[in-house]
PDB file of C-alpha atoms and ligand atoms in Angstrom:
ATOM      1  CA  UNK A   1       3.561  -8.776  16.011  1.00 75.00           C
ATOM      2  CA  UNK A   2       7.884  -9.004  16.069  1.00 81.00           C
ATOM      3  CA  UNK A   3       9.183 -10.729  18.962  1.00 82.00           C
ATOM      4  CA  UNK A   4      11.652  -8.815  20.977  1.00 84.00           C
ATOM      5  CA  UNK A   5      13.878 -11.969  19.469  1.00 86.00           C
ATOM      6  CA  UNK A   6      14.148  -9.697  16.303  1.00 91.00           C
ATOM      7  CA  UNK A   7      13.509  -6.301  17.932  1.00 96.00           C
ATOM      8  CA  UNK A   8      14.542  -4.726  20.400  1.00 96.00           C
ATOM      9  CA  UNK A   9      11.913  -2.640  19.968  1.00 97.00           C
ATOM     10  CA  UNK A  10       9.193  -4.969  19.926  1.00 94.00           C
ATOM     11  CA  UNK A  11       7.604  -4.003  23.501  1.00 95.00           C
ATOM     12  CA  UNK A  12       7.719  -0.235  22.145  1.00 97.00           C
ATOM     13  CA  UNK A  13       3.599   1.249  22.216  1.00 97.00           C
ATOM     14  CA  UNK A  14       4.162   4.069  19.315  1.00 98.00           C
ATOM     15  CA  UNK A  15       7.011   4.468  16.953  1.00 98.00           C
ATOM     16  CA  UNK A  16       7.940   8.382  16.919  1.00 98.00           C
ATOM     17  CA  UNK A  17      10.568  10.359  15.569  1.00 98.00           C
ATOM     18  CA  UNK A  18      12.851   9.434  18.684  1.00 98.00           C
ATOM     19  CA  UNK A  19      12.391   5.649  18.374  1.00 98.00           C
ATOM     20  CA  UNK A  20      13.628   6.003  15.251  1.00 98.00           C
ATOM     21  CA  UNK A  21      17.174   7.816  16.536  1.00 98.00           C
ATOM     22  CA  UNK A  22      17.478   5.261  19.182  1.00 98.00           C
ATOM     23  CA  UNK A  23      17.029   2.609  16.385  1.00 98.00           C
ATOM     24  CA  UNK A  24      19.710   3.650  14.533  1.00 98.00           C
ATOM     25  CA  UNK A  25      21.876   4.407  17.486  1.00 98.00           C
ATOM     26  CA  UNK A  26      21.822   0.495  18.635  1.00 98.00           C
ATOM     27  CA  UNK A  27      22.230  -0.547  15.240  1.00 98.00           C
ATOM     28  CA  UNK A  28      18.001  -1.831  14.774  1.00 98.00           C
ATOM     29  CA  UNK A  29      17.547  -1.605  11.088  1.00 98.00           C
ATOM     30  CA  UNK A  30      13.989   0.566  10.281  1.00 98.00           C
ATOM     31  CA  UNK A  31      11.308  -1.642   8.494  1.00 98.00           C
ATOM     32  CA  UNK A  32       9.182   0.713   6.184  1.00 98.00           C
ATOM     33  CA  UNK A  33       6.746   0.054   3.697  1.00 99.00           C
ATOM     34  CA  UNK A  34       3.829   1.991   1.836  1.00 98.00           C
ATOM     35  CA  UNK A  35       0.143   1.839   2.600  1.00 99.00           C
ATOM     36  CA  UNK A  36      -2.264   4.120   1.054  1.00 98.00           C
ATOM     37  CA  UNK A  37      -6.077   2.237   2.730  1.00 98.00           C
ATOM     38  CA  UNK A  38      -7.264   1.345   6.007  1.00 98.00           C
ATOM     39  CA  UNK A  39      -7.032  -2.476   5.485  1.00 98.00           C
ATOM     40  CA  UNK A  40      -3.203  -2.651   4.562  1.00 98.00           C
ATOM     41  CA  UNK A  41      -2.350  -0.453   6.808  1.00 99.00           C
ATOM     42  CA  UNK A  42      -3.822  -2.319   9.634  1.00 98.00           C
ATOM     43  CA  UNK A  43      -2.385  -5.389   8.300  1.00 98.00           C
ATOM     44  CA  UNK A  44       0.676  -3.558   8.242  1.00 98.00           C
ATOM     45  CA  UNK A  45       0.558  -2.486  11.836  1.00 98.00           C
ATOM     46  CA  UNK A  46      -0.743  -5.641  13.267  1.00 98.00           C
ATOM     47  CA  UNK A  47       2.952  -7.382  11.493  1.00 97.00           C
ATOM     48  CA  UNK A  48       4.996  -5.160  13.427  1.00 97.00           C
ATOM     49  CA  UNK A  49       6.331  -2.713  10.974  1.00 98.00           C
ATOM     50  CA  UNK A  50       7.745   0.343  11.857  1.00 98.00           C
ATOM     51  CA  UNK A  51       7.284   3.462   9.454  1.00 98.00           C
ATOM     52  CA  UNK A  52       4.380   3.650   6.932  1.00 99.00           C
ATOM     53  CA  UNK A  53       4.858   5.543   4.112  1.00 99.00           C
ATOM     54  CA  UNK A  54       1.383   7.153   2.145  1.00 99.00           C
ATOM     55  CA  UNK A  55       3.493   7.457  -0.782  1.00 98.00           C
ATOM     56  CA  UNK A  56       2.894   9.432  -3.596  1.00 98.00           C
ATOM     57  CA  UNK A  57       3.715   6.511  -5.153  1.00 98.00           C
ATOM     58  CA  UNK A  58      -0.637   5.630  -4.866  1.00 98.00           C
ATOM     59  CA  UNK A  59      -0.736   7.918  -7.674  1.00 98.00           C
ATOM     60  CA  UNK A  60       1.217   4.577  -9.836  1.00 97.00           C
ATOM     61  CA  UNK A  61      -0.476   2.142  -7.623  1.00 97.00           C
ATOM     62  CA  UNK A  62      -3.995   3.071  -6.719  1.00 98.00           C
ATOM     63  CA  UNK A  63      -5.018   5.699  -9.398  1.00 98.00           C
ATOM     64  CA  UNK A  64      -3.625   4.216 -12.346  1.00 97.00           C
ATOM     65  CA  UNK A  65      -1.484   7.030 -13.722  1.00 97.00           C
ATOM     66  CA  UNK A  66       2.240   6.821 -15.101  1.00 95.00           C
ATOM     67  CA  UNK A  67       4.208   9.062 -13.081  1.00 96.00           C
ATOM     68  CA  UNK A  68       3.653  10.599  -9.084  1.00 97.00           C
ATOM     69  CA  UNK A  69       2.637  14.082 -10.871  1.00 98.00           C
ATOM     70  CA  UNK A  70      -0.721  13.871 -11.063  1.00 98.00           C
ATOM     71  CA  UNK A  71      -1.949  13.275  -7.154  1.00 98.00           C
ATOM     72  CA  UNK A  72      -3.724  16.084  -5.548  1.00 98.00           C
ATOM     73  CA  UNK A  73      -2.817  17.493  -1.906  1.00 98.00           C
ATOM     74  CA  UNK A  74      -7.158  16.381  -1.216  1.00 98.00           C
ATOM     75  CA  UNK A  75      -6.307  12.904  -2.760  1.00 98.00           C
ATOM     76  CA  UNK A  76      -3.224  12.574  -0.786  1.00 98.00           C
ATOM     77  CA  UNK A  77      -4.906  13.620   2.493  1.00 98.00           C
ATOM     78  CA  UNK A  78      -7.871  11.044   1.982  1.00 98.00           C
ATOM     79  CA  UNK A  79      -5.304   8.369   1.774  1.00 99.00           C
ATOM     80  CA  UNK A  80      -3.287   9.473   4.522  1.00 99.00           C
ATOM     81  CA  UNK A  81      -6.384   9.789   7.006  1.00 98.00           C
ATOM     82  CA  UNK A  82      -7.664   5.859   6.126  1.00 99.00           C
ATOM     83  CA  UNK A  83      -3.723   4.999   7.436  1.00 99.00           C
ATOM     84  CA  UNK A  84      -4.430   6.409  10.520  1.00 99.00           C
ATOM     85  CA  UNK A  85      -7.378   5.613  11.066  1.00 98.00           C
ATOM     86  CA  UNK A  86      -6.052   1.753  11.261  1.00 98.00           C
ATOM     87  CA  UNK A  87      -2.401   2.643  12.487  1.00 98.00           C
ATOM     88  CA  UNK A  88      -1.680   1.953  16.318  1.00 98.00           C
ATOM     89  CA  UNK A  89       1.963   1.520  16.562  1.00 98.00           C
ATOM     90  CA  UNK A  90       3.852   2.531  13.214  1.00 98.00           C
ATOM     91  CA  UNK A  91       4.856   6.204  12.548  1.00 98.00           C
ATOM     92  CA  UNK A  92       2.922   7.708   9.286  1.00 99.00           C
ATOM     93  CA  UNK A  93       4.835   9.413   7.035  1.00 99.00           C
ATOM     94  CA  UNK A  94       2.404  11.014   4.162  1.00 99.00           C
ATOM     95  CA  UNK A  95       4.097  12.699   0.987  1.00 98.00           C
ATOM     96  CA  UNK A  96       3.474  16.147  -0.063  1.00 98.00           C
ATOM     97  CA  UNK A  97       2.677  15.743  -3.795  1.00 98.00           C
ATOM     98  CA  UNK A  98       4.016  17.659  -6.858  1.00 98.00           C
ATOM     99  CA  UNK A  99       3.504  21.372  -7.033  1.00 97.00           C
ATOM    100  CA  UNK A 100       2.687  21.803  -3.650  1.00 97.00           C
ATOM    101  CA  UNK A 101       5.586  22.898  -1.629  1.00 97.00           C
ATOM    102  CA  UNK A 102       8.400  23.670  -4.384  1.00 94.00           C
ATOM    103  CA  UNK A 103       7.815  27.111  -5.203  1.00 88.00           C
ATOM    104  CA  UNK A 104       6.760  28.597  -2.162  1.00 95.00           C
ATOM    105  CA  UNK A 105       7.391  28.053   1.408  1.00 97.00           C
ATOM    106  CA  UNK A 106       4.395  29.947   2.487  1.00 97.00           C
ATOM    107  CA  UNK A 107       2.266  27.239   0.179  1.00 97.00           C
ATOM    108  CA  UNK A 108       4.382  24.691   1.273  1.00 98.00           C
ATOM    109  CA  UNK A 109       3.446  25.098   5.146  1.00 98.00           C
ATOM    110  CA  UNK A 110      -0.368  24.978   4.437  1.00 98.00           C
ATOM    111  CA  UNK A 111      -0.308  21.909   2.688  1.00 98.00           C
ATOM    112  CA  UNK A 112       1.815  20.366   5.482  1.00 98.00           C
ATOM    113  CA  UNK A 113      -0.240  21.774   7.768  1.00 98.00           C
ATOM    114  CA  UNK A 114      -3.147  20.314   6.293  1.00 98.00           C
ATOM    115  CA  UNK A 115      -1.686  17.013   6.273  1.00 98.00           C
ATOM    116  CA  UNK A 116      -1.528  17.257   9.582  1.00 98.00           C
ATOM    117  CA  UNK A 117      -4.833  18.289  10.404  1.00 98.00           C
ATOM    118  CA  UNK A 118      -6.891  16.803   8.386  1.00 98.00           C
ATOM    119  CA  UNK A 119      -5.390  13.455   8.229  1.00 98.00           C
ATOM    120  CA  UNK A 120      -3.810  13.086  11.746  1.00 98.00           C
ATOM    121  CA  UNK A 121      -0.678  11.548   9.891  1.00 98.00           C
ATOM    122  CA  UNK A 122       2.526  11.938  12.462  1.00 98.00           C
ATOM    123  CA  UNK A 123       4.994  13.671   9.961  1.00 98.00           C
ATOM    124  CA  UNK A 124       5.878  14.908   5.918  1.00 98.00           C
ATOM    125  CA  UNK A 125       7.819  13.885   3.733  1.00 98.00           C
ATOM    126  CA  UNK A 126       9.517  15.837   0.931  1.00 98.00           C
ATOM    127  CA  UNK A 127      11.714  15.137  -2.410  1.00 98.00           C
ATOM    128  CA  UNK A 128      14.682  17.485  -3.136  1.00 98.00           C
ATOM    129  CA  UNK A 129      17.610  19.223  -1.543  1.00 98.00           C
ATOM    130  CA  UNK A 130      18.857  22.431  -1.388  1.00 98.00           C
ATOM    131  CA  UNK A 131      16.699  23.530  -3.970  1.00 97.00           C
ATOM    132  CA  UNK A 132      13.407  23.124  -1.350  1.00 98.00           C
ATOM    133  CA  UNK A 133      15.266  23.987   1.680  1.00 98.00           C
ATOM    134  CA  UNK A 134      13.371  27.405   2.761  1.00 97.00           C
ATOM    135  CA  UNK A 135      10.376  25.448   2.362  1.00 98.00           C
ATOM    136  CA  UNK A 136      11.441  22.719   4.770  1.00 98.00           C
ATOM    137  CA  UNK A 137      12.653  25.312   7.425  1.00 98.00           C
ATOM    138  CA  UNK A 138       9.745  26.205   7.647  1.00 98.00           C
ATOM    139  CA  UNK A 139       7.864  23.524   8.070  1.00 98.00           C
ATOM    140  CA  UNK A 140      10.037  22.394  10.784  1.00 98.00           C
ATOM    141  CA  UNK A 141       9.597  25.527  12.370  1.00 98.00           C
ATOM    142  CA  UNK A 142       5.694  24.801  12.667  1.00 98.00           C
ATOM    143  CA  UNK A 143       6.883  21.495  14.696  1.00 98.00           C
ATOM    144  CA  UNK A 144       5.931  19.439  11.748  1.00 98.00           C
ATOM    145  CA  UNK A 145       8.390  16.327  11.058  1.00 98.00           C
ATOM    146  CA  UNK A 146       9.746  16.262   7.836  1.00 98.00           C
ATOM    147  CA  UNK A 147      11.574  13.348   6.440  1.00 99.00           C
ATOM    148  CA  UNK A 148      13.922  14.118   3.273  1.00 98.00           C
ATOM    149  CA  UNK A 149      14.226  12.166  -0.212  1.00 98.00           C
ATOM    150  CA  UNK A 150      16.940  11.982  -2.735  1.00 98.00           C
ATOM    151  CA  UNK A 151      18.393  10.416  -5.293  1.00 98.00           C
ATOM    152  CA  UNK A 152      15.818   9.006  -7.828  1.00 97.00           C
ATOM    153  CA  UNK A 153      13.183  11.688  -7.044  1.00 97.00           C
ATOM    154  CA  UNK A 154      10.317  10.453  -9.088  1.00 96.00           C
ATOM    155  CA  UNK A 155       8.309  13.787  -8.641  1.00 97.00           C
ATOM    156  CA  UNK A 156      11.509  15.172 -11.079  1.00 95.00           C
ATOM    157  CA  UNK A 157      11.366  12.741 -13.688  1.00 94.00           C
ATOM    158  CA  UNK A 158      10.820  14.979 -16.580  1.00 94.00           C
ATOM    159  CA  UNK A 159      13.743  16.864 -15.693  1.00 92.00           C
ATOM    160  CA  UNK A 160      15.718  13.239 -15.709  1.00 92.00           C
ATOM    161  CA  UNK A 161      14.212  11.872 -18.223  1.00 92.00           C
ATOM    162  CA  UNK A 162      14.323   8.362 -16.761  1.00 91.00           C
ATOM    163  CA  UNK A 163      14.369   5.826 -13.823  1.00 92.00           C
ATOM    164  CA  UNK A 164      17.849   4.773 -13.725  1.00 94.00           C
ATOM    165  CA  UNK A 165      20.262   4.855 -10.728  1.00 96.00           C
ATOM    166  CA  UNK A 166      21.437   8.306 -10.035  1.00 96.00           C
ATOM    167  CA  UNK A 167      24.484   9.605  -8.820  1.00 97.00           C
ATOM    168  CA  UNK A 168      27.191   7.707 -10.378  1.00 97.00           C
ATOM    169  CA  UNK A 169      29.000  10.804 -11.314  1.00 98.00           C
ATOM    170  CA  UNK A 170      30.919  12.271  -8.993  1.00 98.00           C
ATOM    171  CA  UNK A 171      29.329  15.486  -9.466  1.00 98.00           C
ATOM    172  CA  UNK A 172      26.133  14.700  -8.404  1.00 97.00           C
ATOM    173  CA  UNK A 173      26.945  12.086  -5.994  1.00 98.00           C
ATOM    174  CA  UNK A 174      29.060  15.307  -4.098  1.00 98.00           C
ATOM    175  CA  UNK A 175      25.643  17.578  -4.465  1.00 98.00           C
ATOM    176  CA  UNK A 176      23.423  14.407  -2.818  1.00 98.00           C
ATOM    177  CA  UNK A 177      26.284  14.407   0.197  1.00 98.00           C
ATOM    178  CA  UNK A 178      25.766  17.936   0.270  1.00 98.00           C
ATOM    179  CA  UNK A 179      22.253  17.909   0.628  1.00 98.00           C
ATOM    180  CA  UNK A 180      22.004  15.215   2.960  1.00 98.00           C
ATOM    181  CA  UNK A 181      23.985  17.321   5.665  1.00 98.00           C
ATOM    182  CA  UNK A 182      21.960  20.582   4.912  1.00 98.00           C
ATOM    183  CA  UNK A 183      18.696  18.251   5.323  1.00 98.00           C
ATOM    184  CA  UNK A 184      20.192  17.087   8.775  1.00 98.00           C
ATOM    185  CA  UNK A 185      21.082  20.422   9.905  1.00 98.00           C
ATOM    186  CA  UNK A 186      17.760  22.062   8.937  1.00 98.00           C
ATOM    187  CA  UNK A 187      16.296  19.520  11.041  1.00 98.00           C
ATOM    188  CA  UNK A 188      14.855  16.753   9.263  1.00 98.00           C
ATOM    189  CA  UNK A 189      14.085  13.196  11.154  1.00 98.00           C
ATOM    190  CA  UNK A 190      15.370  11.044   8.257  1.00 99.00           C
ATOM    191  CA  UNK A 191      16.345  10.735   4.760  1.00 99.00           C
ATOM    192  CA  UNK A 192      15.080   8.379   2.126  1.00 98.00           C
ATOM    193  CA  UNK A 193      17.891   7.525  -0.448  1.00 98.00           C
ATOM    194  CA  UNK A 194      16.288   5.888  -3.889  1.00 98.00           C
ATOM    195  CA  UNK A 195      18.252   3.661  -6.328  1.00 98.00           C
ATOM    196  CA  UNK A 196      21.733   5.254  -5.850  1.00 98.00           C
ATOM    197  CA  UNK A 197      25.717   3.019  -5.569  1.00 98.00           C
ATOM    198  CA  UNK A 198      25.324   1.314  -2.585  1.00 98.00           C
ATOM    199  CA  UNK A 199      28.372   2.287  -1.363  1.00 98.00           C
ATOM    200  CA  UNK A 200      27.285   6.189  -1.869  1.00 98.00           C
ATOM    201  CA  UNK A 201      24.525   5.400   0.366  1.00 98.00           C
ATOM    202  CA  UNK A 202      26.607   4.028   3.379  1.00 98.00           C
ATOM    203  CA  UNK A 203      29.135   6.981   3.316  1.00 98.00           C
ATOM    204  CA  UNK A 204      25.682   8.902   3.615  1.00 98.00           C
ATOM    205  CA  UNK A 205      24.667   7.188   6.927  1.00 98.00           C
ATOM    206  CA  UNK A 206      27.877   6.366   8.249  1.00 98.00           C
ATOM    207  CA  UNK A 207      28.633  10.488   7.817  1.00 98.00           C
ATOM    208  CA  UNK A 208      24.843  11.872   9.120  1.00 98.00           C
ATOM    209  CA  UNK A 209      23.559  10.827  12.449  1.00 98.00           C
ATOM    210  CA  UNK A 210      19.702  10.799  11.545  1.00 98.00           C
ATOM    211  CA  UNK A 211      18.399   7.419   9.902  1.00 98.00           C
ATOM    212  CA  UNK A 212      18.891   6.802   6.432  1.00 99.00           C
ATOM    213  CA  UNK A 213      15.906   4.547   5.065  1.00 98.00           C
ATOM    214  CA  UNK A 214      17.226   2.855   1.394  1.00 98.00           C
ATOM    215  CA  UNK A 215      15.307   1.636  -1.556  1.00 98.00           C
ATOM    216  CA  UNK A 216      17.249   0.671  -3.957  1.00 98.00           C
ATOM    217  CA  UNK A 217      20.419   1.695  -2.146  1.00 98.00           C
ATOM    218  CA  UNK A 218      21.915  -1.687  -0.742  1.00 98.00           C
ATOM    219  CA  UNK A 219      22.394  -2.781   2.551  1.00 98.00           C
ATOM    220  CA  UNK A 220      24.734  -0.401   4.772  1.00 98.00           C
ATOM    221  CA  UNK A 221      21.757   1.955   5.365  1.00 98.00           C
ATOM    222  CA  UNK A 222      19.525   1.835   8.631  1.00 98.00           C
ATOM    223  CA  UNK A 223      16.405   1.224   6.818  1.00 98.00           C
ATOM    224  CA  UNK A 224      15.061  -0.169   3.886  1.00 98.00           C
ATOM    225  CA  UNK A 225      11.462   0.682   1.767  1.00 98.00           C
ATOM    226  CA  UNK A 226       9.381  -1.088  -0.354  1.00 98.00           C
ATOM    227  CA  UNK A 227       5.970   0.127  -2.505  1.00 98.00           C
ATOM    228  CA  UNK A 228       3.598  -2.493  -0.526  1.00 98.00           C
ATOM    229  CA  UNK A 229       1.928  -3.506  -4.293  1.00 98.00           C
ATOM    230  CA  UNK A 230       4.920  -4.282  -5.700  1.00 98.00           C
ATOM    231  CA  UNK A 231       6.873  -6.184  -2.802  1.00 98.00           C
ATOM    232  CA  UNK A 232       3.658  -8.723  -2.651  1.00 98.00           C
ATOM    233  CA  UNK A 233       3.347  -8.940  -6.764  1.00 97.00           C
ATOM    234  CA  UNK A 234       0.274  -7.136  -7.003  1.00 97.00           C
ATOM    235  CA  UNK A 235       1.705  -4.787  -9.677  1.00 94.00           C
ATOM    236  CA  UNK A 236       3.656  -7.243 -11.811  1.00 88.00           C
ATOM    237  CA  UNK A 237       5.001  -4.661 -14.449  1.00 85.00           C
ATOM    238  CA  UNK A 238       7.740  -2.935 -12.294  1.00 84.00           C
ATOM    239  CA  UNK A 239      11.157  -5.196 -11.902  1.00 90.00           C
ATOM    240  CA  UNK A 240      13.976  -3.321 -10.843  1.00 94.00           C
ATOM    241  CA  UNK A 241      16.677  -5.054  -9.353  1.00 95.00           C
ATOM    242  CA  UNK A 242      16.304  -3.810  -5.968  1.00 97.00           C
ATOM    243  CA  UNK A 243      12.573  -5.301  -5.810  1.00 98.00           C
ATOM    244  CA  UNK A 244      12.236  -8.448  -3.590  1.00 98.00           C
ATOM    245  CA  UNK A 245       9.061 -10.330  -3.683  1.00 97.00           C
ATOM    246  CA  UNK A 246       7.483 -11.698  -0.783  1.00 98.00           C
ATOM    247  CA  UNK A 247       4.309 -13.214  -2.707  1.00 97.00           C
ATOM    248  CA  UNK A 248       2.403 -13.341  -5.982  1.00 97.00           C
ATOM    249  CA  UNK A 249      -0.366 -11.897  -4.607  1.00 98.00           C
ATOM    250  CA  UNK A 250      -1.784 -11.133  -8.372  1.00 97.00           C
ATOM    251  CA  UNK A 251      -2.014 -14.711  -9.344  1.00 97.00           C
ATOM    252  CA  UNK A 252      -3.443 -15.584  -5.823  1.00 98.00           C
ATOM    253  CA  UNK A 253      -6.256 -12.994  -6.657  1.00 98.00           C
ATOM    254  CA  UNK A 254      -6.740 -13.960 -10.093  1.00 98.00           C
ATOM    255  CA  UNK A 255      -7.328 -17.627  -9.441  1.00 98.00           C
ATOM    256  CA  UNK A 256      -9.473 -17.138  -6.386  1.00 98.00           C
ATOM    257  CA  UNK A 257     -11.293 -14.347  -8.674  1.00 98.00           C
ATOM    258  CA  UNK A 258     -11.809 -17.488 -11.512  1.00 98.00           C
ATOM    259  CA  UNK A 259     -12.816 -19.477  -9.190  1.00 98.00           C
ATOM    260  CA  UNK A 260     -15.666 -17.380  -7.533  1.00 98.00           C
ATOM    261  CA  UNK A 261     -16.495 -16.630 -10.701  1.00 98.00           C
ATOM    262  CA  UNK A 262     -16.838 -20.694 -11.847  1.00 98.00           C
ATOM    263  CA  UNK A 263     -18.807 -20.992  -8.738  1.00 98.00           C
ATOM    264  CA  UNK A 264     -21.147 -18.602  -9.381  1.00 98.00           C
ATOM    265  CA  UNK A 265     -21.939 -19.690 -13.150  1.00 98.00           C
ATOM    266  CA  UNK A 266     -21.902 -23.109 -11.932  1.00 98.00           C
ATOM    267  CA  UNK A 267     -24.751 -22.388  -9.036  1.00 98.00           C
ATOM    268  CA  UNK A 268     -22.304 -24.451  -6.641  1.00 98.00           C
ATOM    269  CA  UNK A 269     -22.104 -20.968  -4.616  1.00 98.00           C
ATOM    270  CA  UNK A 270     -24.339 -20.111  -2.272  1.00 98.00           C
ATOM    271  CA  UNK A 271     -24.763 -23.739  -1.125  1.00 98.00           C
ATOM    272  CA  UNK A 272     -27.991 -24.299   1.831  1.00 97.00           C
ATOM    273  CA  UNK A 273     -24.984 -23.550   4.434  1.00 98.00           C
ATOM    274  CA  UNK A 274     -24.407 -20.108   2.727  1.00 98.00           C
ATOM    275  CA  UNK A 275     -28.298 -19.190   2.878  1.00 97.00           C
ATOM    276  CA  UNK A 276     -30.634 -18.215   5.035  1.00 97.00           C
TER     277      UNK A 276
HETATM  278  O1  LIG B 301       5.998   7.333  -2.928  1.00 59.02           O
HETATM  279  C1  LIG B 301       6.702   6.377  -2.564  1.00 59.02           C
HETATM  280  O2  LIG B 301       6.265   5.219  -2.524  1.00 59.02           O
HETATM  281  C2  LIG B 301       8.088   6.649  -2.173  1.00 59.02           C
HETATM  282  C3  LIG B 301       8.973   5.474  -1.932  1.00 59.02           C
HETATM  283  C4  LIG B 301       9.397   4.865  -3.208  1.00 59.02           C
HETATM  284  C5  LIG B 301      10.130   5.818  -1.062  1.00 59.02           C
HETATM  285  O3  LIG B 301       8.473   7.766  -2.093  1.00 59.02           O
END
């Protein structure tokens, strides 16, 4: 658990929507990171962090594939409902996946809606701006908390073509301004900004007064996210610059793996303490 020597916020039971305002309003930077199972979520909890994220990104992570595309609203839900089940203090954020709210804001309420229900998760998140804006209002107007995402979108990377920073023109950095305000006046919580000019991304929370969370988007934001696999080297294949590592988890499994392993061939493990 944080000490209330690095949070203020360290005595608070449940992080909600609200917490998050206040956060921002007495200058508490937001810790976020992803989780998609009921262990490293827990873990997660138990450290103190504020906002997990069930990321779309589990479609990279856990299922193997190369892009966010391929999730399913039922896969998504499954992972979101083994966060909760181990989340006690955090807010859960859980992504709607590709091709399930873009076209239609009718569709895109049930499968918020069904995040909700069936997964107990506390709130949505979506990618896009202006473009997905019907479907956002109404969401919001079934009381379900949506937080917004732009800049590197990675559910549109056809349509870019790659992962590099976006918004360095002018022209698009004026449409991502443009859709950050709508996203605050439709109602949204908070805002995700991906791998954007750093100092695009503080005009962009010093201008909107709901939290701005950052990845890849420098320091003068009131958040930051990580992918979970990727900030304790599980996945060693993704090095952007924005990426900080905290461990190497993936040689610590890999040499406790060969050792097991040398144990077991060796008949060293079980030894008569490890039997019955
Ligand atoms: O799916 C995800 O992990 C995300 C983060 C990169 C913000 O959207």
């Amino acid at each position: 658990m944080i000490t209330p020597s690095i949070s203020k916020f360290a005595n608070v039971t449940k992080v909600t929507t609200h917490v998050l305002q206040e956060m921002k309003l007495k200058d508490e930077k937001i810790a976020m990171l992803t989780a998609y199972d009921y262990s490293m979520a827990r873990l997660l909890d138990k450290a103190g962090i504020d906002v997990i994220l069930v990321g779309d990104s589990a479609s990279n992570v856990m299922a193997g594939h190369t892009s966010t595309l391929p999730i399913t609203l039922n896969e998504m839900i499954y992972h979101a409902s083994s966060v909760v089940r181990a989340v006690k203090r955090a807010l859960v954020v859980t992504d709607l996946p590709f091709g399930t709210y873009q076209g239609n804001s009718k569709e895109a309420l049930n499968s918020a809606i069904r995040i909700m229900k069936e997964s107990g998760s506390d709130s949505v998140k979506m990618e896009g701006g202006s473009e997905i804006l019907e479907s956002i209002d109404r969401i919001l107007c079934a009381g379900i908390p949506v937080m917004g995402h732009l800049g590197l979108t990675p559910q549109s990377i056809h349509k870019f073509g790659t992962y590099v920073v976006r918004a360095t023109e002018e022209k698009e950095a004026q449409k991502l301004i443009e859709d950050a305000h709508l996203l605050e006046k439709a109602g949204c919580f908070s805002i995700v900004l991906e791998k954007i000019p750093a100092k695009l991304a503080a005009r962009v929370a010093s201008e909107v007064k709901i939290p701005i969370i950052g990845i890849g988007a420098g320091p003068d934001v009131d958040g930051q996210v990580l992918v979970l696999h990727d900030m304790l080297g599980i996945t060693q294949e993704f090095s952007p610059r924005f990426l900080r590592r905290y461990s190497d988890l993936s040689e610590e499994i890999q040499d406790s793996v060969k050792a097991y392993i040398k144990d077991v061939k060796t008949v060293d493990f079980p030894n008569e303490r490890e039997q019955y």
